[in-house]
Short mmCIF file of N, CA, C and O in Angstrom, two decimals:
data_model
loop_
_atom_site.label_atom_id
_atom_site.label_comp_id
_atom_site.label_asym_id
_atom_site.label_seq_id
_atom_site.Cartn_x
_atom_site.Cartn_y
_atom_site.Cartn_z
N MET A 1 -4.69 -18.74 -15.11
CA MET A 1 -5.37 -17.92 -14.14
C MET A 1 -6.62 -17.31 -14.76
O MET A 1 -6.62 -16.90 -15.90
N ALA A 2 -7.62 -17.21 -13.95
CA ALA A 2 -8.85 -16.58 -14.42
C ALA A 2 -8.67 -15.08 -14.50
O ALA A 2 -7.95 -14.49 -13.72
N THR A 3 -9.30 -14.49 -15.48
CA THR A 3 -9.27 -13.04 -15.64
C THR A 3 -10.68 -12.53 -15.52
O THR A 3 -11.58 -12.98 -16.23
N GLY A 4 -10.88 -11.59 -14.61
CA GLY A 4 -12.22 -11.05 -14.39
C GLY A 4 -12.56 -9.97 -15.41
O GLY A 4 -11.84 -9.75 -16.38
N GLU A 5 -13.65 -9.31 -15.16
CA GLU A 5 -14.13 -8.27 -16.07
C GLU A 5 -13.16 -7.10 -16.18
O GLU A 5 -13.24 -6.31 -17.12
N THR A 6 -12.25 -6.95 -15.23
CA THR A 6 -11.31 -5.83 -15.25
C THR A 6 -10.19 -6.06 -16.25
O THR A 6 -9.47 -5.13 -16.59
N GLY A 7 -10.00 -7.29 -16.71
CA GLY A 7 -8.89 -7.61 -17.58
C GLY A 7 -7.64 -8.00 -16.81
O GLY A 7 -6.63 -8.32 -17.40
N PHE A 8 -7.72 -7.96 -15.50
CA PHE A 8 -6.61 -8.35 -14.64
C PHE A 8 -6.92 -9.69 -13.99
O PHE A 8 -8.07 -9.94 -13.63
N ASP A 9 -5.89 -10.51 -13.81
CA ASP A 9 -6.11 -11.73 -13.06
C ASP A 9 -6.30 -11.35 -11.59
O ASP A 9 -6.01 -10.23 -11.17
N ASP A 10 -6.79 -12.28 -10.81
CA ASP A 10 -7.08 -12.01 -9.40
C ASP A 10 -5.84 -11.56 -8.64
O ASP A 10 -5.91 -10.64 -7.83
N VAL A 11 -4.71 -12.20 -8.85
CA VAL A 11 -3.49 -11.88 -8.10
C VAL A 11 -3.02 -10.46 -8.42
O VAL A 11 -2.69 -9.68 -7.52
N THR A 12 -3.01 -10.09 -9.69
CA THR A 12 -2.60 -8.74 -10.06
C THR A 12 -3.56 -7.71 -9.49
O THR A 12 -3.14 -6.69 -8.92
N TYR A 13 -4.85 -7.97 -9.61
CA TYR A 13 -5.85 -7.07 -9.05
C TYR A 13 -5.65 -6.92 -7.55
O TYR A 13 -5.69 -5.80 -7.01
N ASP A 14 -5.42 -8.03 -6.86
CA ASP A 14 -5.22 -8.00 -5.42
C ASP A 14 -3.98 -7.18 -5.04
O ASP A 14 -4.01 -6.40 -4.09
N LEU A 15 -2.90 -7.36 -5.80
CA LEU A 15 -1.69 -6.58 -5.54
C LEU A 15 -1.93 -5.08 -5.74
O LEU A 15 -1.48 -4.26 -4.93
N ILE A 16 -2.63 -4.75 -6.81
CA ILE A 16 -2.93 -3.34 -7.07
C ILE A 16 -3.80 -2.78 -5.95
O ILE A 16 -3.60 -1.65 -5.49
N SER A 17 -4.75 -3.57 -5.49
CA SER A 17 -5.63 -3.13 -4.41
C SER A 17 -4.85 -2.89 -3.13
O SER A 17 -5.01 -1.86 -2.47
N VAL A 18 -3.99 -3.83 -2.76
CA VAL A 18 -3.19 -3.68 -1.54
C VAL A 18 -2.26 -2.46 -1.68
O VAL A 18 -2.11 -1.67 -0.75
N GLN A 19 -1.65 -2.31 -2.86
CA GLN A 19 -0.76 -1.17 -3.09
C GLN A 19 -1.53 0.15 -2.94
O GLN A 19 -1.08 1.07 -2.26
N TYR A 20 -2.68 0.24 -3.56
CA TYR A 20 -3.49 1.45 -3.47
C TYR A 20 -3.83 1.79 -2.02
O TYR A 20 -3.67 2.93 -1.57
N HIS A 21 -4.31 0.80 -1.29
CA HIS A 21 -4.74 1.04 0.09
C HIS A 21 -3.55 1.39 0.99
O HIS A 21 -3.68 2.23 1.89
N ALA A 22 -2.41 0.78 0.74
CA ALA A 22 -1.21 1.10 1.52
C ALA A 22 -0.78 2.54 1.25
O ALA A 22 -0.41 3.28 2.18
N LEU A 23 -0.80 2.96 -0.01
CA LEU A 23 -0.42 4.33 -0.35
C LEU A 23 -1.44 5.34 0.18
O LEU A 23 -1.07 6.40 0.69
N LYS A 24 -2.71 5.02 0.06
CA LYS A 24 -3.76 5.90 0.58
C LYS A 24 -3.63 6.05 2.09
O LYS A 24 -3.70 7.16 2.62
N ALA A 25 -3.42 4.95 2.78
CA ALA A 25 -3.27 5.00 4.23
C ALA A 25 -2.05 5.82 4.61
O ALA A 25 -2.08 6.59 5.58
N GLY A 26 -0.96 5.66 3.87
CA GLY A 26 0.25 6.42 4.15
C GLY A 26 -0.01 7.91 4.11
O GLY A 26 0.54 8.68 4.91
N HIS A 27 -0.85 8.33 3.19
CA HIS A 27 -1.23 9.74 3.10
C HIS A 27 -1.97 10.16 4.37
O HIS A 27 -1.71 11.22 4.94
N ASP A 28 -2.89 9.34 4.82
CA ASP A 28 -3.68 9.64 6.02
C ASP A 28 -2.83 9.64 7.27
O ASP A 28 -3.06 10.43 8.19
N TYR A 29 -1.83 8.75 7.34
CA TYR A 29 -1.01 8.65 8.55
C TYR A 29 -0.25 9.93 8.84
O TYR A 29 0.06 10.22 9.99
N GLY A 30 0.06 10.70 7.81
CA GLY A 30 0.73 11.98 8.04
C GLY A 30 -0.08 12.86 8.98
O GLY A 30 0.47 13.51 9.88
N GLN A 31 -1.40 12.86 8.79
CA GLN A 31 -2.26 13.64 9.68
C GLN A 31 -2.28 13.03 11.08
O GLN A 31 -2.28 13.76 12.07
N TYR A 32 -2.27 11.71 11.16
CA TYR A 32 -2.27 11.06 12.47
C TYR A 32 -1.00 11.41 13.24
O TYR A 32 -1.05 11.64 14.46
N VAL A 33 0.13 11.45 12.54
CA VAL A 33 1.39 11.84 13.19
C VAL A 33 1.29 13.26 13.71
O VAL A 33 1.67 13.54 14.86
N ARG A 34 0.78 14.17 12.90
CA ARG A 34 0.63 15.57 13.33
C ARG A 34 -0.30 15.67 14.53
O ARG A 34 -0.01 16.42 15.49
N ASP A 35 -1.40 14.92 14.50
CA ASP A 35 -2.34 14.95 15.63
C ASP A 35 -1.66 14.48 16.93
O ASP A 35 -1.82 15.10 17.98
N ALA A 36 -0.92 13.39 16.83
CA ALA A 36 -0.23 12.87 18.02
C ALA A 36 0.85 13.85 18.49
O ALA A 36 1.00 14.07 19.70
N ASP A 37 1.59 14.42 17.54
CA ASP A 37 2.60 15.43 17.91
C ASP A 37 1.95 16.61 18.62
O ASP A 37 2.44 17.08 19.65
N ASN A 38 0.82 17.09 18.07
CA ASN A 38 0.12 18.23 18.67
C ASN A 38 -0.43 17.91 20.05
O ASN A 38 -0.59 18.81 20.88
N ALA A 39 -0.72 16.64 20.28
CA ALA A 39 -1.23 16.21 21.59
C ALA A 39 -0.08 15.93 22.57
O ALA A 39 -0.34 15.55 23.72
N GLY A 40 1.14 16.10 22.09
CA GLY A 40 2.29 15.84 22.97
C GLY A 40 2.55 14.36 23.20
O GLY A 40 3.20 13.99 24.17
N ARG A 41 2.06 13.51 22.29
CA ARG A 41 2.23 12.06 22.44
C ARG A 41 3.24 11.55 21.42
O ARG A 41 2.89 11.00 20.39
N GLN A 42 4.51 11.76 21.74
CA GLN A 42 5.59 11.33 20.85
C GLN A 42 5.57 9.82 20.65
O GLN A 42 5.86 9.34 19.56
N ASP A 43 5.19 9.07 21.69
CA ASP A 43 5.13 7.62 21.57
C ASP A 43 4.11 7.19 20.52
O ASP A 43 4.38 6.30 19.71
N ILE A 44 2.97 7.87 20.49
CA ILE A 44 1.95 7.53 19.51
C ILE A 44 2.36 8.03 18.13
O ILE A 44 2.16 7.32 17.13
N ALA A 45 2.96 9.21 18.06
CA ALA A 45 3.46 9.71 16.78
C ALA A 45 4.49 8.74 16.20
O ALA A 45 4.46 8.46 14.99
N ASP A 46 5.38 8.24 17.04
CA ASP A 46 6.38 7.26 16.58
C ASP A 46 5.72 5.98 16.09
O ASP A 46 6.15 5.39 15.10
N PHE A 47 4.66 5.56 16.78
CA PHE A 47 3.90 4.38 16.34
C PHE A 47 3.33 4.60 14.94
O PHE A 47 3.47 3.75 14.06
N PHE A 48 2.70 5.76 14.73
CA PHE A 48 2.13 6.06 13.41
C PHE A 48 3.22 6.13 12.35
O PHE A 48 3.00 5.71 11.21
N ARG A 49 4.38 6.64 12.70
CA ARG A 49 5.49 6.68 11.74
C ARG A 49 5.92 5.26 11.35
O ARG A 49 6.20 4.99 10.19
N ARG A 50 5.96 4.36 12.33
CA ARG A 50 6.32 2.97 12.03
C ARG A 50 5.27 2.33 11.13
O ARG A 50 5.61 1.62 10.18
N VAL A 51 4.00 2.57 11.41
CA VAL A 51 2.92 2.04 10.60
C VAL A 51 3.04 2.59 9.17
O VAL A 51 2.89 1.84 8.19
N MET A 52 3.35 3.88 9.06
CA MET A 52 3.51 4.50 7.75
C MET A 52 4.68 3.86 6.99
O MET A 52 4.56 3.57 5.81
N ASP A 53 5.78 3.61 7.68
CA ASP A 53 6.93 2.96 7.06
C ASP A 53 6.58 1.54 6.59
O ASP A 53 7.00 1.12 5.51
N GLU A 54 5.82 0.82 7.41
CA GLU A 54 5.41 -0.54 7.04
C GLU A 54 4.54 -0.52 5.79
O GLU A 54 4.71 -1.35 4.90
N ASP A 55 3.59 0.42 5.73
CA ASP A 55 2.73 0.49 4.54
C ASP A 55 3.52 0.92 3.32
O ASP A 55 3.25 0.46 2.22
N SER A 56 4.50 1.79 3.51
CA SER A 56 5.35 2.19 2.39
C SER A 56 6.11 0.98 1.84
O SER A 56 6.18 0.78 0.62
N ALA A 57 6.64 0.18 2.74
CA ALA A 57 7.36 -1.04 2.32
C ALA A 57 6.40 -2.01 1.64
O ALA A 57 6.75 -2.66 0.65
N ARG A 58 5.19 -2.10 2.15
CA ARG A 58 4.17 -2.98 1.57
C ARG A 58 3.83 -2.53 0.15
O ARG A 58 3.75 -3.35 -0.77
N ALA A 59 3.65 -1.24 -0.05
CA ALA A 59 3.35 -0.71 -1.38
C ALA A 59 4.50 -0.97 -2.34
O ALA A 59 4.29 -1.34 -3.50
N LYS A 60 5.72 -0.80 -1.86
CA LYS A 60 6.89 -1.03 -2.70
C LYS A 60 6.98 -2.50 -3.10
O LYS A 60 7.27 -2.82 -4.26
N GLN A 61 6.71 -3.42 -2.16
CA GLN A 61 6.75 -4.84 -2.48
C GLN A 61 5.68 -5.20 -3.50
O GLN A 61 5.93 -5.97 -4.43
N CYS A 62 4.50 -4.63 -3.36
CA CYS A 62 3.44 -4.85 -4.36
C CYS A 62 3.91 -4.38 -5.73
O CYS A 62 3.71 -5.07 -6.74
N HIS A 63 4.55 -3.21 -5.78
CA HIS A 63 5.05 -2.67 -7.04
C HIS A 63 6.03 -3.64 -7.69
O HIS A 63 5.97 -3.89 -8.90
N GLU A 64 6.91 -4.21 -6.88
CA GLU A 64 7.89 -5.17 -7.41
C GLU A 64 7.20 -6.41 -7.96
O GLU A 64 7.55 -6.91 -9.04
N TYR A 65 6.21 -6.92 -7.25
CA TYR A 65 5.48 -8.09 -7.74
C TYR A 65 4.71 -7.76 -9.03
O TYR A 65 4.67 -8.57 -9.95
N ILE A 66 4.10 -6.58 -9.08
CA ILE A 66 3.36 -6.19 -10.28
C ILE A 66 4.31 -6.09 -11.47
O ILE A 66 3.99 -6.55 -12.58
N LYS A 67 5.49 -5.50 -11.26
CA LYS A 67 6.48 -5.43 -12.34
C LYS A 67 6.88 -6.83 -12.79
O LYS A 67 7.04 -7.08 -13.98
N GLU A 68 7.03 -7.73 -11.84
CA GLU A 68 7.41 -9.12 -12.14
C GLU A 68 6.34 -9.81 -13.00
O GLU A 68 6.66 -10.55 -13.93
N LEU A 69 5.08 -9.55 -12.70
CA LEU A 69 3.98 -10.17 -13.46
C LEU A 69 3.74 -9.48 -14.79
O LEU A 69 3.21 -10.10 -15.72
N SER A 70 4.09 -8.22 -14.89
CA SER A 70 3.81 -7.43 -16.09
C SER A 70 4.46 -8.07 -17.32
O SER A 70 5.61 -8.44 -17.32
N GLY A 71 3.65 -8.18 -18.36
CA GLY A 71 4.16 -8.73 -19.61
C GLY A 71 4.21 -10.24 -19.66
O GLY A 71 4.68 -10.82 -20.61
N THR A 72 3.68 -10.88 -18.62
CA THR A 72 3.63 -12.35 -18.65
C THR A 72 2.18 -12.77 -18.85
O THR A 72 1.25 -12.00 -18.62
N SER A 73 2.00 -14.00 -19.25
CA SER A 73 0.64 -14.50 -19.44
C SER A 73 -0.09 -14.59 -18.12
O SER A 73 -1.33 -14.59 -18.08
N ALA A 74 0.64 -14.62 -17.00
CA ALA A 74 0.00 -14.70 -15.68
C ALA A 74 -0.71 -13.41 -15.31
O ALA A 74 -1.57 -13.40 -14.44
N SER A 75 -0.38 -12.31 -15.98
CA SER A 75 -0.95 -11.01 -15.60
C SER A 75 -2.32 -10.76 -16.20
O SER A 75 -3.03 -9.87 -15.76
N GLY A 76 -2.70 -11.50 -17.19
CA GLY A 76 -3.96 -11.24 -17.87
C GLY A 76 -3.76 -10.23 -18.98
O GLY A 76 -2.70 -9.61 -19.09
N PRO A 77 -4.76 -10.02 -19.80
CA PRO A 77 -4.60 -9.16 -20.98
C PRO A 77 -4.38 -7.69 -20.64
O PRO A 77 -3.84 -6.95 -21.45
N ALA A 78 -4.74 -7.22 -19.46
CA ALA A 78 -4.60 -5.81 -19.14
C ALA A 78 -3.15 -5.41 -18.98
O ALA A 78 -2.80 -4.25 -19.15
N LEU A 79 -2.27 -6.34 -18.65
CA LEU A 79 -0.85 -6.01 -18.43
C LEU A 79 0.07 -6.59 -19.49
O LEU A 79 1.25 -6.40 -19.41
N THR A 80 -0.47 -7.30 -20.45
CA THR A 80 0.40 -7.90 -21.46
C THR A 80 0.45 -7.06 -22.70
O THR A 80 -0.31 -6.18 -22.91
#
């Protein structure tokens, strides 16, 4: 696998990026849930909660893949 200037291969970098964005979005969704609750839109608040749960699961899956790659030659020099 090619390793870019970051020292991470593309797949590891991509997983870290997806994990970061999923976790960041999860933080933001808390406000969206509160906004929907305050507007009396339980249906929309429930939607945002589902989206938050999906991103949480996505971040967790990325973490598992990153752990799997860690310490292998596939991860690039930054994780070995």
